[in-house]
Amino acid sequence: MKMNTLDKPPYYIDVNTKLSSFWEGLNQGEFRTTKCKSCGSVHYPPRTLCPSCYSDQIEWVNLPLTGTVETYTHVDIPPPGFNGAFYLVAVRMDELDKTILGRYTGEEPKIGDRVTMAFEQMGEQAVYIFKAL
Amino acid sequence: MSNDVAIVGAGVSRFGKRDDVSYHELFSEAAHEAISGLENVSPDTFEGLWVSAAMPELTVEQAHVGNLGAQILGITPKIVSRVEMACSSGSSSIRNAWAAIKSGMIDTAIVVGVEKMNNNPAMANKGLLYVPDVTFEGIHGITAYSGFALAAKQHMEKYGTTREQLSSVAVKNHSNGAKNPKAQFHSMGEISLEKAMNARMVSEPLNLFDCSPLTDGAAAVVLTRGNKAKEFTDQPIWIKGAGQRVEPSIGVSNMSSITDWKAMRSAVNDAFSMANIKPSDIDVAETHDCFTIAEIIEYEMLGLAKKGEGGKFIEDGESSLSGSTPINTSGGLKAKGHPIGATGVAQIVEITEQLRGQSGDRQVRDAEIGVTHNLSGFATHHVVHVLST
């Protein structure tokens, strides 16, 4: 299934802040997140306050774009701002070891499928989606 | 005894599309029913007020509803707040009132949950879309129904839960709702398994009959210190156990599992330990069936079914009105309706009425111990109460 590109993000988002590197990364086709300089925890979503040791000293790490489909659904009734139905996948990301959500482009996925991030514009801002590896 | 907390008054409005009442009137309808049967009540009685409301700014353009509640009731409470924890605002409010009485700050509190959604369904839906982490998950198109669809898909794949089992939850809850004159779908009556299975798909595998509706409704509960209960009523119901837990996650990214809810297991354990009960002691329960899959997973988290066997529990009729543990006798969120802020309060009202023997055609015989479970988000936050006669 081919997804329709959105003209803009469906919600208000702040991208030019302390976490701007995350959004810039997506624009450059990279998946970045924060790592605590104090205790070494890798976070997702990226953060300015480490939830393990409460340090505010963070650095950026690039993560692999790949992961494994944990579960998925075909969203027949899309929320406002999205054009038409789409697959939504929950992907256990390699190295990060957390589950993240994204839309999926292609034929119906299966639980256990290996997938990789692709990038799609929402107006000025790119976001990740997933496709078969 | 003086540190125990009793429920002395409980009332619920008719649920549904309530164009006949304003927000203020809906609030008043439930509050009147909760207060009207009580002895020795005056405006001075209520030292605490909690108003449970998830989205009045969006649907009725009203904020500051804790203060609005004080105006409607004509009271000057020592502690007052509006509580917003999305779909579990109601049970969170009950917990706040319980804690304030336990602490010794106050003797008597009133909790009112209210939501009016159908006058502006687009804004009500928007309110629901704001519940997950909008920046990091909402932006990818997640909704409440697709979040629970992810859980359903995984539960079906992992444990063999079937389409029939999901729809059986809807059939049961509509059957109960048909016996509840205040339920949103009371007049729809019972529905067939075929009708539930073949409804329009919303987010595969969940169809329209797997989902709770948009509802206007209110519910109210009066709670007091144990040694004062008899001043108000000769039928107090006791809060024997209470538990609340939240995952360090507002969406799926930091959740331990999508189909095994650690926070619910912990909240259940806290509440059941405090009340000194085990799952088999439960006579009746109201659980958060926002989607059919949720109720199936809740059987497991409550310890009524083994992990993965929630589907079999409904299939075997264990949760039906005539089963071993009737669940959602009110019709649940599915058929009674789901006015977000009122839901958790309405669950307490239903169990209070069951334990008092006031539930009419849906009465569970000799019910002495009842449980409520209310959740929010993608099952990231849970509140559990154990009530007894």
Short mmCIF file of C-alpha atoms in Angstrom, two decimals:
data_model
loop_
_atom_site.label_atom_id
_atom_site.label_comp_id
_atom_site.label_asym_id
_atom_site.label_seq_id
_atom_site.Cartn_x
_atom_site.Cartn_y
_atom_site.Cartn_z
CA MET A 1 0.00 0.00 0.00
CA LYS A 2 1.35 3.40 -0.99
CA MET A 3 0.88 6.06 1.65
CA ASN A 4 -0.24 9.56 0.90
CA THR A 5 2.24 12.22 1.95
CA LEU A 6 1.02 14.79 4.45
CA ASP A 7 1.34 18.52 3.77
CA LYS A 8 2.17 19.21 7.42
CA PRO A 9 2.48 17.41 10.75
CA PRO A 10 -0.98 16.49 12.08
CA TYR A 11 -0.23 18.15 15.44
CA TYR A 12 1.72 21.09 16.79
CA ILE A 13 5.34 20.05 17.42
CA ASP A 14 8.38 21.98 18.67
CA VAL A 15 11.39 21.15 16.50
CA ASN A 16 13.78 24.09 17.10
CA THR A 17 14.57 23.37 20.74
CA LYS A 18 17.24 21.58 22.76
CA LEU A 19 16.15 18.36 21.06
CA SER A 20 16.38 19.81 17.54
CA SER A 21 19.09 17.28 16.67
CA PHE A 22 16.43 14.55 16.70
CA TRP A 23 14.32 16.36 14.10
CA GLU A 24 17.37 17.40 12.05
CA GLY A 25 18.45 13.75 12.09
CA LEU A 26 15.14 12.67 10.58
CA ASN A 27 15.59 15.32 7.86
CA GLN A 28 19.00 13.76 7.11
CA GLY A 29 17.69 10.17 7.10
CA GLU A 30 19.14 9.33 10.51
CA PHE A 31 17.57 8.00 13.72
CA ARG A 32 19.20 9.80 16.66
CA THR A 33 18.38 9.88 20.29
CA THR A 34 19.87 11.12 23.55
CA LYS A 35 22.31 9.31 25.80
CA CYS A 36 23.06 10.41 29.35
CA LYS A 37 26.67 11.55 29.77
CA SER A 38 26.47 10.77 33.46
CA CYS A 39 25.03 7.23 33.64
CA GLY A 40 25.11 6.11 30.00
CA SER A 41 21.37 5.41 29.65
CA VAL A 42 20.05 5.61 26.10
CA HIS A 43 16.61 7.22 25.97
CA TYR A 44 13.60 7.14 23.72
CA PRO A 45 11.91 9.49 23.19
CA PRO A 46 14.96 11.81 23.36
CA ARG A 47 15.09 13.80 26.59
CA THR A 48 16.70 16.75 28.35
CA LEU A 49 16.38 15.08 31.77
CA CYS A 50 17.76 11.57 32.29
CA PRO A 51 15.00 9.47 33.89
CA SER A 52 17.59 7.13 35.43
CA CYS A 53 19.92 9.58 37.25
CA TYR A 54 18.28 12.99 36.62
CA SER A 55 21.36 14.49 35.00
CA ASP A 56 20.74 17.12 32.32
CA GLN A 57 24.03 16.37 30.55
CA ILE A 58 23.14 14.62 27.31
CA GLU A 59 24.89 13.62 24.10
CA TRP A 60 23.51 12.35 20.81
CA VAL A 61 23.88 8.83 19.41
CA ASN A 62 22.89 7.49 16.00
CA LEU A 63 20.94 4.24 16.18
CA PRO A 64 20.38 1.50 13.59
CA LEU A 65 17.29 2.04 11.44
CA THR A 66 16.28 -1.61 11.71
CA GLY A 67 13.98 -3.59 13.95
CA THR A 68 11.39 -6.36 14.19
CA VAL A 69 7.60 -6.01 13.94
CA GLU A 70 6.06 -6.77 17.32
CA THR A 71 2.48 -6.15 16.25
CA TYR A 72 0.54 -4.14 13.69
CA THR A 73 -2.90 -3.00 12.62
CA HIS A 74 -4.57 -1.70 9.49
CA VAL A 75 -6.11 1.63 10.48
CA ASP A 76 -9.29 1.77 8.38
CA ILE A 77 -10.50 5.02 9.94
CA PRO A 78 -7.52 7.39 9.95
CA PRO A 79 -7.33 10.25 12.46
CA PRO A 80 -7.79 13.83 11.16
CA GLY A 81 -4.76 15.07 9.25
CA PHE A 82 -4.04 11.67 7.69
CA ASN A 83 -5.20 10.92 4.17
CA GLY A 84 -6.69 7.47 3.82
CA ALA A 85 -6.12 4.12 5.54
CA PHE A 86 -2.65 2.90 6.51
CA TYR A 87 -0.77 0.16 8.30
CA LEU A 88 0.55 1.07 11.74
CA VAL A 89 3.39 -1.07 13.11
CA ALA A 90 4.96 -1.39 16.55
CA VAL A 91 8.65 -2.17 15.99
CA ARG A 92 11.16 -3.44 18.53
CA MET A 93 14.25 -1.47 17.46
CA ASP A 94 17.70 -3.06 17.25
CA GLU A 95 20.13 -1.80 19.95
CA LEU A 96 17.56 0.63 21.40
CA ASP A 97 15.52 -2.31 22.72
CA LYS A 98 12.33 -0.26 22.93
CA THR A 99 9.15 -0.47 20.85
CA ILE A 100 8.31 2.49 18.65
CA LEU A 101 5.32 3.22 16.45
CA GLY A 102 5.27 4.19 12.81
CA ARG A 103 3.27 3.91 9.64
CA TYR A 104 4.28 1.15 7.25
CA THR A 105 4.49 1.25 3.48
CA GLY A 106 4.12 -1.95 1.46
CA GLU A 107 2.00 -5.11 1.44
CA GLU A 108 0.55 -6.36 4.74
CA PRO A 109 3.39 -6.97 7.22
CA LYS A 110 3.58 -9.93 9.59
CA ILE A 111 4.57 -10.12 13.24
CA GLY A 112 8.27 -10.97 13.30
CA ASP A 113 9.07 -9.25 9.98
CA ARG A 114 12.38 -7.42 9.80
CA VAL A 115 11.86 -3.78 8.84
CA THR A 116 13.86 -0.61 8.34
CA MET A 117 13.06 3.05 8.61
CA ALA A 118 12.34 5.12 5.54
CA PHE A 119 11.72 8.84 5.68
CA GLU A 120 8.78 10.86 4.49
CA GLN A 121 8.14 14.58 4.48
CA MET A 122 5.35 16.17 6.48
CA GLY A 123 5.79 19.61 4.94
CA GLU A 124 9.20 20.93 6.05
CA GLN A 125 9.78 18.14 8.55
CA ALA A 126 10.67 14.53 7.72
CA VAL A 127 9.38 11.69 9.91
CA TYR A 128 10.29 8.04 9.90
CA ILE A 129 8.01 5.39 8.48
CA PHE A 130 8.81 1.68 8.09
CA LYS A 131 9.23 -0.65 5.14
CA ALA A 132 10.27 -4.28 4.69
CA LEU A 133 14.02 -4.86 5.06
CA MET B 1 -12.93 2.02 62.31
CA SER B 2 -12.42 5.75 62.25
CA ASN B 3 -9.79 5.46 59.54
CA ASP B 4 -11.96 3.32 57.24
CA VAL B 5 -13.65 4.98 54.29
CA ALA B 6 -17.29 4.34 53.44
CA ILE B 7 -19.33 5.12 50.35
CA VAL B 8 -22.66 6.45 51.55
CA GLY B 9 -24.15 8.01 48.44
CA ALA B 10 -23.96 7.01 44.78
CA GLY B 11 -25.77 8.27 41.73
CA VAL B 12 -25.49 8.18 37.98
CA SER B 13 -27.23 10.09 35.22
CA ARG B 14 -28.80 8.49 32.19
CA PHE B 15 -25.97 7.94 29.67
CA GLY B 16 -26.20 8.58 25.95
CA LYS B 17 -26.69 11.53 23.66
CA ARG B 18 -28.05 14.07 26.12
CA ASP B 19 -29.13 17.11 24.12
CA ASP B 20 -31.83 17.61 26.76
CA VAL B 21 -29.36 18.75 29.45
CA SER B 22 -26.51 21.25 29.72
CA TYR B 23 -23.14 20.41 31.30
CA HIS B 24 -24.36 21.98 34.57
CA GLU B 25 -27.61 20.00 34.46
CA LEU B 26 -25.82 16.73 33.73
CA PHE B 27 -23.57 17.31 36.76
CA SER B 28 -26.65 18.15 38.87
CA GLU B 29 -28.55 15.03 37.75
CA ALA B 30 -25.89 12.67 39.13
CA ALA B 31 -25.15 14.77 42.23
CA HIS B 32 -28.84 14.86 43.14
CA GLU B 33 -29.15 11.10 42.96
CA ALA B 34 -26.03 10.61 45.10
CA ILE B 35 -27.14 13.09 47.79
CA SER B 36 -30.92 12.77 47.81
CA GLY B 37 -31.13 9.53 49.76
CA LEU B 38 -28.80 10.71 52.55
CA GLU B 39 -29.78 11.86 56.04
CA ASN B 40 -28.26 14.91 57.75
CA VAL B 41 -26.82 16.58 54.65
CA SER B 42 -26.26 20.31 54.24
CA PRO B 43 -23.78 22.36 52.20
CA ASP B 44 -21.44 22.20 55.23
CA THR B 45 -21.27 18.41 54.91
CA PHE B 46 -18.92 18.40 51.94
CA GLU B 47 -15.41 19.31 53.08
CA GLY B 48 -13.81 17.93 49.93
CA LEU B 49 -14.81 18.12 46.25
CA TRP B 50 -13.21 16.43 43.29
CA VAL B 51 -14.58 17.00 39.80
CA SER B 52 -13.45 14.42 37.28
CA ALA B 53 -13.48 15.88 33.79
CA ALA B 54 -11.26 14.97 30.87
CA MET B 55 -12.05 17.52 28.18
CA PRO B 56 -14.64 20.20 29.04
CA GLU B 57 -12.41 22.90 27.45
CA LEU B 58 -12.74 21.14 24.11
CA THR B 59 -16.34 19.96 24.11
CA VAL B 60 -18.24 22.61 26.11
CA GLU B 61 -15.66 25.45 26.24
CA GLN B 62 -15.51 25.44 30.02
CA ALA B 63 -12.40 25.28 32.23
CA HIS B 64 -12.06 25.53 36.05
CA VAL B 65 -14.76 22.92 36.55
CA GLY B 66 -13.70 22.21 40.15
CA ASN B 67 -14.87 25.70 40.99
CA LEU B 68 -17.95 25.23 38.82
CA GLY B 69 -18.80 22.17 40.90
CA ALA B 70 -18.56 24.20 44.12
CA GLN B 71 -21.02 26.71 42.65
CA ILE B 72 -23.48 24.03 41.54
CA LEU B 73 -23.38 22.37 44.98
CA GLY B 74 -23.26 25.67 46.89
CA ILE B 75 -20.31 24.50 48.99
CA THR B 76 -17.01 25.88 50.34
CA PRO B 77 -14.83 22.76 50.61
CA LYS B 78 -11.40 22.77 52.33
CA ILE B 79 -9.90 20.83 49.46
CA VAL B 80 -11.12 21.01 45.88
CA SER B 81 -9.66 19.99 42.56
CA ARG B 82 -10.49 19.04 39.00
CA VAL B 83 -8.84 15.74 38.07
CA GLU B 84 -7.72 14.90 34.55
CA MET B 85 -6.19 11.48 33.95
CA ALA B 86 -7.96 10.88 30.64
CA CYS B 87 -10.21 7.79 30.83
CA SER B 88 -9.22 7.03 34.44
CA SER B 89 -9.96 10.53 35.79
CA GLY B 90 -12.93 9.17 37.73
CA SER B 91 -11.16 6.47 39.72
CA SER B 92 -8.24 8.84 40.31
CA SER B 93 -10.70 11.31 41.84
CA ILE B 94 -12.15 8.62 44.10
CA ARG B 95 -8.60 7.77 45.17
CA ASN B 96 -7.87 11.43 46.02
CA ALA B 97 -11.00 11.67 48.16
CA TRP B 98 -10.14 8.37 49.87
CA ALA B 99 -6.60 9.60 50.62
CA ALA B 100 -7.83 12.93 52.01
CA ILE B 101 -10.22 11.15 54.39
CA LYS B 102 -7.52 8.61 55.35
CA SER B 103 -5.10 11.45 56.10
CA GLY B 104 -7.48 13.02 58.61
CA MET B 105 -7.78 16.25 56.62
CA ILE B 106 -11.51 15.87 56.02
CA ASP B 107 -14.41 13.64 57.04
CA THR B 108 -16.70 13.79 54.02
CA ALA B 109 -16.16 14.34 50.30
CA ILE B 110 -18.16 14.33 47.12
CA VAL B 111 -16.73 13.21 43.78
CA VAL B 112 -18.53 14.08 40.58
CA GLY B 113 -17.44 12.86 37.15
CA VAL B 114 -18.95 14.51 34.11
CA GLU B 115 -18.38 14.60 30.37
CA LYS B 116 -20.52 15.95 27.57
CA MET B 117 -19.13 14.73 24.24
CA ASN B 118 -21.91 14.44 21.69
CA ASN B 119 -22.58 18.12 21.16
CA ASN B 120 -19.16 18.28 19.51
CA PRO B 121 -17.96 14.82 18.42
CA ALA B 122 -15.07 16.25 16.37
CA MET B 123 -13.62 17.98 19.43
CA ALA B 124 -14.32 14.94 21.63
CA ASN B 125 -12.34 12.80 19.21
CA LYS B 126 -9.59 15.41 19.23
CA GLY B 127 -9.53 15.20 23.03
CA LEU B 128 -8.95 11.46 22.75
CA LEU B 129 -6.18 12.00 20.18
CA TYR B 130 -4.33 14.19 22.69
CA VAL B 131 -4.05 11.31 25.20
CA PRO B 132 -0.85 9.63 23.90
CA ASP B 133 2.48 11.44 23.49
CA VAL B 134 1.42 13.57 20.55
CA THR B 135 4.96 14.62 19.56
CA PHE B 136 6.52 11.18 19.45
CA GLU B 137 3.59 8.79 18.89
CA GLY B 138 0.49 10.75 17.88
CA ILE B 139 2.38 12.17 14.93
CA HIS B 140 2.58 8.62 13.52
CA GLY B 141 -1.20 8.29 13.43
CA ILE B 142 -1.89 6.37 16.63
CA THR B 143 -5.41 6.59 18.07
CA ALA B 144 -7.06 4.88 21.04
CA TYR B 145 -8.65 2.26 18.78
CA SER B 146 -5.50 1.54 16.80
CA GLY B 147 -3.49 1.30 20.04
CA PHE B 148 -5.81 -1.40 21.36
CA ALA B 149 -5.88 -3.00 17.90
CA LEU B 150 -2.11 -3.49 18.27
CA ALA B 151 -2.81 -5.30 21.55
CA ALA B 152 -5.59 -7.38 19.99
CA LYS B 153 -3.42 -8.46 17.07
CA GLN B 154 -0.60 -9.52 19.38
CA HIS B 155 -2.94 -11.34 21.78
CA MET B 156 -4.56 -13.24 18.91
CA GLU B 157 -1.22 -14.19 17.39
CA LYS B 158 0.44 -15.14 20.69
CA TYR B 159 -2.42 -16.85 22.51
CA GLY B 160 -4.89 -17.84 19.81
CA THR B 161 -7.60 -15.43 20.96
CA THR B 162 -10.36 -15.45 18.34
CA ARG B 163 -12.66 -13.04 16.53
CA GLU B 164 -15.62 -14.81 18.18
CA GLN B 165 -14.15 -14.30 21.65
CA LEU B 166 -13.65 -10.56 21.07
CA SER B 167 -17.22 -10.17 19.82
CA SER B 168 -18.57 -12.27 22.70
CA VAL B 169 -17.48 -9.50 25.07
CA ALA B 170 -19.61 -7.03 23.10
CA VAL B 171 -22.57 -9.43 23.01
CA LYS B 172 -22.38 -9.94 26.80
CA ASN B 173 -22.04 -6.25 27.61
CA HIS B 174 -24.89 -5.26 25.30
CA SER B 175 -27.00 -7.95 26.96
CA ASN B 176 -26.24 -6.38 30.36
CA GLY B 177 -26.81 -2.88 28.98
CA ALA B 178 -30.25 -3.98 27.77
CA LYS B 179 -31.07 -4.58 31.46
CA ASN B 180 -29.77 -1.15 32.54
CA PRO B 181 -32.33 1.61 31.87
CA LYS B 182 -29.58 4.25 32.08
CA ALA B 183 -27.29 2.60 29.52
CA GLN B 184 -26.61 4.41 26.25
CA PHE B 185 -27.60 1.34 24.22
CA HIS B 186 -30.42 0.20 26.52
CA SER B 187 -33.01 0.54 23.78
CA MET B 188 -30.85 -1.32 21.24
CA GLY B 189 -31.42 -4.46 23.30
CA GLU B 190 -29.34 -7.58 22.85
CA ILE B 191 -27.13 -7.96 19.81
CA SER B 192 -26.27 -11.17 17.95
CA LEU B 193 -22.76 -12.56 17.72
CA GLU B 194 -23.11 -12.31 13.94
CA LYS B 195 -23.91 -8.60 14.12
CA ALA B 196 -20.95 -7.96 16.43
CA MET B 197 -18.56 -9.97 14.26
CA ASN B 198 -19.56 -8.38 10.97
CA ALA B 199 -19.55 -4.71 11.92
CA ARG B 200 -17.57 -2.13 9.96
CA MET B 201 -13.81 -2.41 10.52
CA VAL B 202 -12.25 0.46 12.49
CA SER B 203 -8.67 -0.68 12.97
CA GLU B 204 -8.17 -4.33 12.11
CA PRO B 205 -8.92 -6.59 14.02
CA LEU B 206 -11.20 -4.19 15.95
CA ASN B 207 -14.55 -3.33 14.39
CA LEU B 208 -17.20 -0.86 15.48
CA PHE B 209 -18.71 -3.33 17.98
CA ASP B 210 -15.32 -3.80 19.64
CA CYS B 211 -15.29 -0.08 20.54
CA SER B 212 -17.02 1.98 23.22
CA PRO B 213 -19.01 5.02 22.03
CA LEU B 214 -18.91 8.78 22.63
CA THR B 215 -21.19 9.45 25.58
CA ASP B 216 -22.71 12.26 27.61
CA GLY B 217 -23.04 11.31 31.24
CA ALA B 218 -22.25 12.04 34.87
CA ALA B 219 -21.80 10.04 38.07
CA ALA B 220 -21.37 11.07 41.70
CA VAL B 221 -20.23 9.41 44.91
CA VAL B 222 -20.29 10.63 48.53
CA LEU B 223 -17.52 9.22 50.73
CA THR B 224 -17.08 9.62 54.47
CA ARG B 225 -15.03 8.55 57.46
CA GLY B 226 -16.15 5.16 58.78
CA ASN B 227 -17.47 6.34 62.14
CA LYS B 228 -19.69 8.92 60.45
CA ALA B 229 -21.23 6.60 57.88
CA LYS B 230 -24.34 5.79 59.93
CA GLU B 231 -25.19 9.50 60.16
CA PHE B 232 -25.91 9.41 56.43
CA THR B 233 -27.20 5.91 55.64
CA ASP B 234 -27.85 2.47 57.06
CA GLN B 235 -26.34 0.89 53.94
CA PRO B 236 -22.70 2.01 53.80
CA ILE B 237 -20.39 0.25 51.34
CA TRP B 238 -16.74 -0.01 52.37
CA ILE B 239 -13.60 0.69 50.37
CA LYS B 240 -11.55 -2.28 51.51
CA GLY B 241 -8.68 -2.00 49.09
CA ALA B 242 -7.23 0.53 46.67
CA GLY B 243 -4.33 0.48 44.24
CA GLN B 244 -3.02 2.76 41.52
CA ARG B 245 0.00 2.32 39.28
CA VAL B 246 1.27 4.02 36.16
CA GLU B 247 3.95 2.86 33.72
CA PRO B 248 6.88 5.25 33.17
CA SER B 249 5.42 5.54 29.69
CA ILE B 250 2.62 7.57 28.14
CA GLY B 251 2.61 5.34 25.06
CA VAL B 252 4.12 2.05 24.01
CA SER B 253 7.80 3.07 23.87
CA ASN B 254 8.59 2.55 27.56
CA MET B 255 5.89 0.00 28.35
CA SER B 256 6.93 -3.43 29.51
CA SER B 257 4.43 -5.24 27.26
CA ILE B 258 1.43 -4.32 25.11
CA THR B 259 -0.56 -7.39 26.17
CA ASP B 260 0.66 -7.99 29.74
CA TRP B 261 0.06 -4.89 31.80
CA LYS B 262 2.59 -4.77 34.60
CA ALA B 263 1.06 -1.61 36.12
CA MET B 264 -2.34 -3.29 36.32
CA ARG B 265 -0.89 -6.41 37.92
CA SER B 266 0.74 -4.17 40.57
CA ALA B 267 -2.40 -2.10 41.20
CA VAL B 268 -4.47 -5.30 41.53
CA ASN B 269 -1.90 -6.76 43.91
CA ASP B 270 -1.89 -3.62 46.06
CA ALA B 271 -5.69 -3.44 46.24
CA PHE B 272 -6.25 -7.17 46.80
CA SER B 273 -3.53 -7.34 49.49
CA MET B 274 -5.03 -4.37 51.34
CA ALA B 275 -8.49 -5.95 51.20
CA ASN B 276 -7.10 -9.40 51.91
CA ILE B 277 -8.97 -10.99 49.01
CA LYS B 278 -8.07 -13.36 46.19
CA PRO B 279 -9.52 -13.36 42.66
CA SER B 280 -12.01 -16.13 43.46
CA ASP B 281 -13.54 -13.93 46.20
CA ILE B 282 -14.84 -11.41 43.64
CA ASP B 283 -18.63 -11.58 43.31
CA VAL B 284 -18.97 -8.85 40.69
CA ALA B 285 -16.65 -6.43 38.88
CA GLU B 286 -16.70 -3.45 36.59
CA THR B 287 -13.61 -3.44 34.38
CA HIS B 288 -12.46 -1.00 31.71
CA ASP B 289 -13.85 -2.45 28.46
CA CYS B 290 -13.05 0.56 26.27
CA PHE B 291 -12.34 -2.09 23.62
CA THR B 292 -13.31 -5.77 23.77
CA ILE B 293 -9.67 -6.89 23.87
CA ALA B 294 -9.13 -4.81 27.01
CA GLU B 295 -11.72 -6.78 28.97
CA ILE B 296 -10.14 -10.06 27.86
CA ILE B 297 -6.69 -8.95 29.05
CA GLU B 298 -8.23 -7.64 32.30
CA TYR B 299 -9.57 -11.12 33.17
CA GLU B 300 -5.93 -12.22 33.09
CA MET B 301 -4.51 -9.25 35.01
CA LEU B 302 -7.18 -9.66 37.71
CA GLY B 303 -6.12 -13.27 38.14
CA LEU B 304 -9.51 -14.63 37.01
CA ALA B 305 -7.89 -16.33 34.01
CA LYS B 306 -4.36 -17.54 33.36
CA LYS B 307 -2.18 -15.45 31.03
CA GLY B 308 -3.40 -15.95 27.50
CA GLU B 309 -6.66 -17.61 28.56
CA GLY B 310 -8.83 -14.49 28.79
CA GLY B 311 -10.53 -15.44 25.53
CA LYS B 312 -11.55 -18.81 26.96
CA PHE B 313 -12.96 -17.06 30.07
CA ILE B 314 -15.54 -15.17 28.00
CA GLU B 315 -16.16 -18.15 25.72
CA ASP B 316 -16.98 -20.32 28.74
CA GLY B 317 -19.47 -17.72 29.97
CA GLU B 318 -17.58 -17.15 33.23
CA SER B 319 -18.02 -13.36 33.04
CA SER B 320 -21.70 -13.37 32.06
CA LEU B 321 -24.45 -12.42 34.49
CA SER B 322 -24.97 -16.09 35.34
CA GLY B 323 -21.25 -16.96 35.31
CA SER B 324 -18.75 -17.43 38.15
CA THR B 325 -17.66 -13.76 38.11
CA PRO B 326 -20.08 -11.40 36.37
CA ILE B 327 -18.14 -8.56 34.73
CA ASN B 328 -19.58 -5.24 33.59
CA THR B 329 -23.12 -5.83 34.75
CA SER B 330 -23.89 -2.18 33.94
CA GLY B 331 -23.22 -2.85 30.27
CA GLY B 332 -19.68 -1.57 30.70
CA LEU B 333 -18.11 1.18 28.65
CA LYS B 334 -19.24 -0.75 25.59
CA ALA B 335 -23.01 -0.59 26.13
CA LYS B 336 -23.59 1.68 29.12
CA GLY B 337 -21.31 4.24 27.47
CA HIS B 338 -18.00 5.98 28.14
CA PRO B 339 -18.33 9.63 29.20
CA ILE B 340 -14.58 9.89 29.85
CA GLY B 341 -14.51 11.78 33.15
CA ALA B 342 -17.61 10.04 34.54
CA THR B 343 -16.63 6.45 33.72
CA GLY B 344 -14.49 5.62 36.77
CA VAL B 345 -17.05 7.17 39.13
CA ALA B 346 -19.91 5.33 37.40
CA GLN B 347 -18.09 2.02 37.94
CA ILE B 348 -18.07 2.71 41.70
CA VAL B 349 -21.78 3.56 41.52
CA GLU B 350 -22.61 0.27 39.75
CA ILE B 351 -20.70 -1.83 42.30
CA THR B 352 -22.23 0.12 45.20
CA GLU B 353 -25.71 -0.61 43.83
CA GLN B 354 -24.84 -4.29 43.27
CA LEU B 355 -23.61 -4.67 46.85
CA ARG B 356 -26.76 -2.94 48.13
CA GLY B 357 -28.98 -5.23 46.06
CA GLN B 358 -30.38 -2.34 44.00
CA SER B 359 -29.47 -3.53 40.49
CA GLY B 360 -32.87 -4.79 39.35
CA ASP B 361 -32.81 -7.19 36.39
CA ARG B 362 -29.03 -7.32 36.38
CA GLN B 363 -28.60 -7.95 40.12
CA VAL B 364 -25.90 -10.48 41.04
CA ARG B 365 -27.37 -12.55 43.88
CA ASP B 366 -25.77 -12.16 47.31
CA ALA B 367 -22.94 -9.97 46.03
CA GLU B 368 -20.70 -9.00 48.94
CA ILE B 369 -17.34 -8.20 47.35
CA GLY B 370 -17.03 -6.09 44.22
CA VAL B 371 -14.07 -4.74 42.26
CA THR B 372 -13.64 -1.79 39.93
CA HIS B 373 -10.83 -1.36 37.41
CA ASN B 374 -10.35 1.83 35.40
CA LEU B 375 -7.49 2.49 32.97
CA SER B 376 -6.17 5.22 30.71
CA GLY B 377 -3.86 5.58 27.74
CA PHE B 378 -2.77 2.38 26.01
CA ALA B 379 -3.29 0.67 29.38
CA THR B 380 -0.39 2.59 30.90
CA HIS B 381 -2.32 3.75 34.00
CA HIS B 382 -4.63 1.69 36.21
CA VAL B 383 -6.75 2.24 39.32
CA VAL B 384 -8.34 -0.67 41.19
CA HIS B 385 -10.80 -0.54 44.10
CA VAL B 386 -12.20 -3.36 46.23
CA LEU B 387 -15.62 -2.65 47.74
CA SER B 388 -17.56 -4.72 50.23
CA THR B 389 -20.82 -4.71 52.18
#
